[in-house]
Short mmCIF file of C-alpha atoms in Angstrom, two decimals:
data_model
loop_
_atom_site.label_atom_id
_atom_site.label_comp_id
_atom_site.label_asym_id
_atom_site.label_seq_id
_atom_site.Cartn_x
_atom_site.Cartn_y
_atom_site.Cartn_z
CA MET S 1 53.71 -8.65 -33.78
CA GLY S 2 51.11 -7.72 -36.40
CA ARG S 3 51.16 -11.24 -37.86
CA LEU S 4 50.58 -12.80 -34.46
CA ALA S 5 47.49 -10.62 -33.95
CA ILE S 6 45.99 -11.85 -37.24
CA LEU S 7 46.14 -15.55 -36.30
CA PRO S 8 43.39 -15.47 -33.62
CA ILE S 9 41.12 -13.65 -36.05
CA LEU S 10 41.62 -16.26 -38.81
CA THR S 11 41.11 -19.09 -36.35
CA ALA S 12 37.79 -17.62 -35.15
CA ALA S 13 36.60 -17.14 -38.75
CA MET S 14 37.39 -20.76 -39.62
CA LEU S 15 35.53 -22.03 -36.56
CA PHE S 16 32.49 -19.88 -37.40
CA ALA S 17 32.45 -21.16 -41.01
CA GLY S 18 32.69 -24.77 -39.82
CA ALA S 19 29.78 -24.33 -37.42
CA ALA S 20 27.65 -22.76 -40.17
CA ALA S 21 28.47 -25.62 -42.55
CA ALA S 22 27.54 -28.16 -39.88
CA GLN S 23 24.19 -26.47 -39.34
CA ARG S 24 23.30 -26.05 -43.03
CA PRO S 25 22.44 -29.74 -43.83
CA GLU S 26 20.12 -29.88 -40.82
CA ALA S 27 18.26 -26.79 -42.02
CA GLU S 28 18.01 -28.19 -45.54
CA THR S 29 16.72 -31.48 -44.18
CA GLN S 30 14.00 -29.72 -42.26
CA GLU S 31 12.96 -27.68 -45.29
CA THR S 32 12.74 -30.67 -47.68
CA ALA S 33 10.94 -33.02 -45.28
CA PRO S 34 7.89 -34.49 -47.08
CA ALA S 35 4.48 -33.36 -45.85
CA PRO S 36 2.19 -36.03 -44.42
CA ASN S 37 -0.18 -37.60 -46.98
CA PRO S 38 -3.84 -36.55 -46.65
CA GLU S 39 -6.59 -39.06 -46.03
CA SER S 40 -8.10 -40.81 -49.05
CA ILE S 41 -10.92 -43.31 -49.61
CA GLN S 42 -11.27 -46.40 -51.81
CA ILE S 43 -14.38 -48.51 -52.51
CA GLY S 44 -15.18 -51.84 -54.15
CA LEU S 45 -18.53 -53.45 -55.01
CA SER S 46 -19.56 -56.94 -53.96
CA THR S 47 -20.47 -57.45 -57.63
CA ASN S 48 -19.97 -55.34 -60.74
CA ARG S 49 -22.99 -56.79 -62.56
CA VAL S 50 -26.54 -57.48 -61.39
CA ALA S 51 -28.85 -59.57 -63.59
CA ILE S 52 -32.58 -59.14 -62.99
CA THR S 53 -35.46 -61.29 -64.21
CA ALA S 54 -39.23 -60.88 -64.37
CA ASP S 55 -39.62 -62.07 -60.77
CA PHE S 56 -36.95 -59.72 -59.38
CA SER S 57 -38.30 -58.35 -56.07
CA GLY S 58 -35.41 -56.12 -55.05
CA ALA S 59 -32.08 -56.74 -53.36
CA ASP S 60 -29.35 -55.11 -51.30
CA LEU S 61 -26.04 -54.06 -52.79
CA THR S 62 -23.00 -54.26 -50.50
CA ILE S 63 -20.12 -51.85 -50.98
CA PHE S 64 -16.82 -52.25 -49.12
CA GLY S 65 -14.32 -49.46 -48.61
CA SER S 66 -11.22 -48.37 -46.75
CA LEU S 67 -9.58 -45.17 -45.55
CA ASP S 68 -5.93 -44.60 -46.37
CA ASN S 69 -3.65 -42.56 -44.08
CA SER S 70 -6.42 -42.21 -41.52
CA ASP S 71 -5.66 -40.49 -38.22
CA PRO S 72 -6.04 -43.06 -35.37
CA LEU S 73 -7.04 -40.32 -32.91
CA THR S 74 -9.77 -39.05 -35.23
CA SER S 75 -10.99 -42.61 -35.83
CA ARG S 76 -11.19 -43.38 -32.11
CA HIS S 77 -13.35 -40.30 -31.55
CA GLY S 78 -15.64 -41.21 -34.45
CA ARG S 79 -14.94 -38.03 -36.40
CA TYR S 80 -14.81 -39.74 -39.79
CA ASP S 81 -18.08 -40.01 -41.71
CA VAL S 82 -18.83 -41.66 -45.03
CA ILE S 83 -21.79 -41.11 -47.34
CA VAL S 84 -22.28 -43.63 -50.16
CA VAL S 85 -24.50 -42.89 -53.18
CA LEU S 86 -25.71 -45.20 -55.95
CA GLU S 87 -26.83 -43.04 -58.87
CA GLY S 88 -28.64 -44.47 -61.89
CA PRO S 89 -28.27 -43.36 -65.49
CA ALA S 90 -29.59 -39.89 -66.35
CA GLN S 91 -32.49 -39.32 -68.71
CA GLU S 92 -35.10 -36.77 -69.72
CA ILE S 93 -38.31 -36.97 -67.66
CA VAL S 94 -41.68 -35.35 -68.30
CA VAL S 95 -43.85 -34.51 -65.28
CA ARG S 96 -47.55 -33.99 -66.01
CA ARG S 97 -50.33 -32.57 -63.91
CA LYS S 98 -53.90 -33.75 -64.33
CA ASP S 99 -56.97 -31.66 -63.68
CA ARG S 100 -60.71 -32.19 -63.94
CA VAL S 101 -62.12 -30.71 -67.15
CA LEU S 102 -65.79 -31.25 -68.09
CA GLY S 103 -65.96 -34.17 -65.68
CA MET S 104 -62.83 -35.88 -67.04
CA TRP S 105 -59.29 -36.05 -65.68
CA ILE S 106 -56.88 -34.95 -68.39
CA ASN S 107 -53.30 -33.66 -68.57
CA VAL S 108 -53.47 -29.88 -68.52
CA GLU S 109 -49.84 -28.93 -67.84
CA SER S 110 -46.41 -30.53 -68.02
CA GLU S 111 -42.75 -29.78 -67.38
CA THR S 112 -39.72 -31.53 -68.90
CA PHE S 113 -36.53 -31.99 -66.88
CA VAL S 114 -33.16 -33.04 -68.31
CA ASN S 115 -30.34 -35.20 -66.92
CA VAL S 116 -32.42 -36.62 -64.08
CA PRO S 117 -31.02 -39.79 -62.43
CA VAL S 118 -33.48 -42.62 -62.90
CA SER S 119 -32.62 -43.81 -59.38
CA TYR S 120 -30.72 -42.31 -56.45
CA SER S 121 -29.98 -44.21 -53.21
CA VAL S 122 -28.01 -42.83 -50.25
CA ALA S 123 -26.48 -44.55 -47.20
CA THR S 124 -24.86 -42.63 -44.33
CA THR S 125 -22.98 -43.32 -41.11
CA ARG S 126 -25.18 -40.93 -39.12
CA MET S 127 -28.03 -38.50 -39.55
CA PRO S 128 -27.15 -36.13 -42.42
CA GLN S 129 -27.36 -33.02 -40.21
CA ASP S 130 -24.79 -34.58 -37.86
CA ILE S 131 -22.22 -35.09 -40.64
CA THR S 132 -21.89 -31.66 -42.28
CA ASP S 133 -23.86 -28.51 -43.00
CA THR S 134 -26.45 -27.72 -45.67
CA ASN S 135 -24.04 -25.63 -47.74
CA SER S 136 -21.67 -28.59 -48.14
CA TYR S 137 -24.49 -30.85 -49.33
CA ARG S 138 -25.62 -28.21 -51.79
CA ARG S 139 -22.08 -27.61 -53.08
CA LEU S 140 -21.49 -31.34 -53.60
CA SER S 141 -25.01 -31.93 -55.03
CA LEU S 142 -25.25 -34.65 -52.41
CA GLY S 143 -28.70 -36.00 -51.56
CA ALA S 144 -31.93 -36.17 -53.56
CA ASP S 145 -32.99 -32.72 -52.35
CA ASN S 146 -29.74 -31.19 -53.65
CA LEU S 147 -29.68 -32.72 -57.12
CA HIS S 148 -29.51 -30.18 -59.94
CA ILE S 149 -32.79 -31.03 -61.66
CA GLU S 150 -32.99 -28.46 -64.45
CA PRO S 151 -36.02 -27.86 -66.70
CA ILE S 152 -35.60 -27.85 -70.44
CA ASP S 153 -37.40 -24.48 -70.51
CA ARG S 154 -35.51 -22.28 -68.06
CA ASP S 155 -37.63 -19.23 -68.86
CA GLY S 156 -40.76 -20.69 -67.32
CA ASN S 157 -42.46 -19.60 -64.12
CA PRO S 158 -40.02 -20.39 -61.23
CA ALA S 159 -42.88 -21.23 -58.85
CA THR S 160 -44.34 -23.71 -61.34
CA ILE S 161 -40.93 -25.27 -61.99
CA ASP S 162 -40.33 -25.72 -58.24
CA GLU S 163 -43.77 -27.33 -57.88
CA PHE S 164 -43.11 -29.84 -60.66
CA ARG S 165 -39.58 -30.47 -59.36
CA ALA S 166 -40.96 -31.31 -55.90
CA ALA S 167 -43.58 -33.58 -57.49
CA LEU S 168 -40.84 -35.38 -59.41
CA ARG S 169 -38.87 -36.09 -56.24
CA GLU S 170 -42.05 -37.20 -54.45
CA ARG S 171 -42.99 -39.67 -57.19
CA LYS S 172 -39.46 -41.07 -57.32
CA ALA S 173 -39.45 -41.57 -53.54
CA ALA S 174 -42.89 -43.25 -53.65
CA ALA S 175 -41.60 -45.71 -56.27
CA GLY S 176 -38.55 -46.52 -54.12
CA LEU S 177 -36.16 -45.01 -56.68
CA PHE S 178 -35.07 -42.12 -54.42
CA SER S 179 -34.17 -43.46 -50.97
CA MET S 180 -31.98 -42.82 -47.94
CA ARG S 181 -30.73 -45.37 -45.40
CA VAL S 182 -29.38 -43.69 -42.24
CA GLY S 183 -26.84 -45.99 -40.60
CA GLY S 184 -26.39 -47.89 -43.86
CA VAL S 185 -22.63 -47.27 -43.64
CA GLU S 186 -20.88 -49.13 -40.81
CA PHE S 187 -17.23 -48.95 -39.82
CA LEU S 188 -15.79 -52.46 -39.32
CA SER S 189 -12.49 -51.09 -37.99
CA GLN S 190 -10.66 -47.78 -37.84
CA SER S 191 -10.10 -47.85 -41.61
CA LEU S 192 -12.55 -50.39 -43.08
CA PHE S 193 -16.27 -49.80 -43.65
CA ARG S 194 -19.24 -51.48 -45.29
CA ALA S 195 -22.27 -49.87 -46.93
CA SER S 196 -25.62 -51.42 -47.81
CA LEU S 197 -27.85 -49.84 -50.45
CA PRO S 198 -31.29 -51.07 -51.60
CA LEU S 199 -32.04 -51.98 -55.20
CA SER S 200 -35.72 -51.30 -55.92
CA PRO S 201 -37.79 -53.94 -57.79
CA SER S 202 -38.21 -51.29 -60.49
CA VAL S 203 -34.49 -50.45 -60.67
CA PRO S 204 -33.66 -49.44 -64.26
CA VAL S 205 -31.16 -51.27 -66.41
CA GLY S 206 -28.00 -49.49 -67.44
CA THR S 207 -24.73 -48.33 -65.91
CA HIS S 208 -25.04 -47.06 -62.33
CA LYS S 209 -22.35 -45.11 -60.51
CA ALA S 210 -21.42 -45.75 -56.87
CA ARG S 211 -19.77 -42.79 -55.12
CA ALA S 212 -18.31 -42.55 -51.61
CA PHE S 213 -17.73 -39.20 -49.87
CA LEU S 214 -15.34 -38.94 -46.91
CA PHE S 215 -15.84 -36.27 -44.24
CA LYS S 216 -13.54 -35.42 -41.33
CA ASN S 217 -14.97 -33.32 -38.52
CA GLY S 218 -17.68 -32.12 -40.88
CA VAL S 219 -15.24 -31.14 -43.67
CA PHE S 220 -15.30 -32.91 -47.05
CA ILE S 221 -11.97 -34.65 -47.71
CA LYS S 222 -12.11 -37.01 -50.67
CA GLU S 223 -14.39 -38.89 -53.08
CA SER S 224 -14.09 -42.30 -54.75
CA SER S 225 -16.31 -44.01 -57.33
CA ALA S 226 -17.02 -47.32 -59.03
CA GLN S 227 -19.47 -48.55 -61.68
CA LEU S 228 -22.28 -51.11 -61.49
CA SER S 229 -23.99 -52.63 -64.52
CA ILE S 230 -27.63 -53.73 -64.17
CA VAL S 231 -28.96 -55.89 -67.00
CA LYS S 232 -31.97 -58.05 -67.75
CA SER S 233 -31.38 -61.78 -68.06
CA GLY S 234 -33.10 -64.72 -69.67
CA PHE S 235 -36.05 -64.29 -72.03
CA GLU S 236 -36.60 -60.69 -70.85
CA GLN S 237 -33.07 -59.76 -71.92
CA THR S 238 -33.65 -61.26 -75.38
CA ILE S 239 -36.82 -59.23 -75.85
CA TYR S 240 -35.16 -56.08 -74.50
CA ARG S 241 -32.23 -56.36 -76.90
CA PHE S 242 -34.51 -57.09 -79.86
CA ALA S 243 -36.74 -54.10 -79.04
CA SER S 244 -33.70 -51.82 -78.64
CA ASN S 245 -31.94 -52.93 -81.82
CA HIS S 246 -34.97 -53.54 -84.06
CA GLY S 247 -37.67 -51.13 -82.90
CA PHE S 248 -39.74 -51.17 -86.12
CA ALA S 249 -39.84 -54.98 -86.38
CA TYR S 250 -40.64 -55.23 -82.67
CA GLY S 251 -43.61 -52.88 -83.12
CA ILE S 252 -44.99 -54.95 -86.02
CA LEU S 253 -44.59 -58.22 -84.11
CA ALA S 254 -46.24 -56.73 -81.01
CA THR S 255 -49.21 -55.56 -83.10
CA LEU S 256 -49.58 -58.95 -84.80
CA LEU S 257 -49.38 -60.71 -81.45
CA ALA S 258 -52.10 -58.45 -80.02
CA VAL S 259 -54.37 -59.14 -83.03
CA LEU S 260 -53.75 -62.88 -82.79
CA THR S 261 -54.46 -62.91 -79.05
CA GLY S 262 -57.71 -61.01 -79.57
CA TRP S 263 -58.81 -63.37 -82.33
CA LEU S 264 -58.05 -66.46 -80.23
CA GLY S 265 -59.95 -64.97 -77.31
CA ARG S 266 -62.95 -64.34 -79.51
CA MET S 267 -62.87 -67.88 -80.84
CA VAL S 268 -62.65 -69.40 -77.36
CA PHE S 269 -65.28 -67.32 -75.63
CA ARG S 270 -67.75 -66.73 -78.45
CA LYS S 271 -71.31 -67.87 -77.90
CA ASP S 272 -72.99 -69.79 -80.72
#
C-alpha cells in the first residue's frame, strides 16, 4: 500500500521536470537574442583630389552619404538630421591690431593662436537651432563659433583674447574661409543624402577632412569622416614645390628676378 502511494508522487515530479526542461530553451533563447544594431552613417566624396590653378574661382564639393539601420518611422517624420563639415589643415595664425600713432597706422598689439583650421565650411539639413541644442554643438566642437581656438599665451587678458578670437573668426568669414550653408544637406531617400559645400577661391592647399554628424531627434548618434586633398596644378604647382623644397634657392632666384625686372623697366621707360 505504501509503494502504491509513492507512484503518483514520482509521476508528478517527472511531469514537473519535463515541463521545466521544455521551458528552459525558450528562456535561454529570449536572453541571448541579439540587440538591434544602432544607426550609423557613411560618406563618400565626389572626388578625393581637387587641382586648382591660377584662374581658380571657387567650386562646390559634393558629398554623398547613407544611413545604415535607419528607422523607417523616424525617417518618415523627418527626425534624422545630418551636419557635414569640411575642415582645412590646422596652422598657427597671428592676429594683429593696428592703431593710429603719430599720424601713421601701425601694428600695436597681436595675439597668436595655435591649431586653427585654415578653412571651415558647414552644411546642414535645417537651421542649426532646429537640429540640437547649444551644449551639443559646444561638446562636439561643431560650428565655427564652437571651435577650440586657443592662444599660445594662455595667461593673457581673457577679454583681449576673446576680442582677437572674434576678429579672427570675422576675418575668416569675410574671406569666405568660414562659411555655413543651411539646407546644404538634402535627403534623396529615407537613407541616402547629398551635401554640397563651397570651396573658396582662396582655399588652401593640403589635406582637408570631411566629417558627417548624424542626429536623431536632436541627439547625436554617429560620426563618419573622409579626406580630401587640394593641390596646385600646372606651372603654379611646380613653383610651389620648388619653393617648399628649396626655400633658399627660391629666395635668391626671386631676388634676381626682381632686380632684372626693375632693370628692364628702367631701360624701357628711361628718358634720354
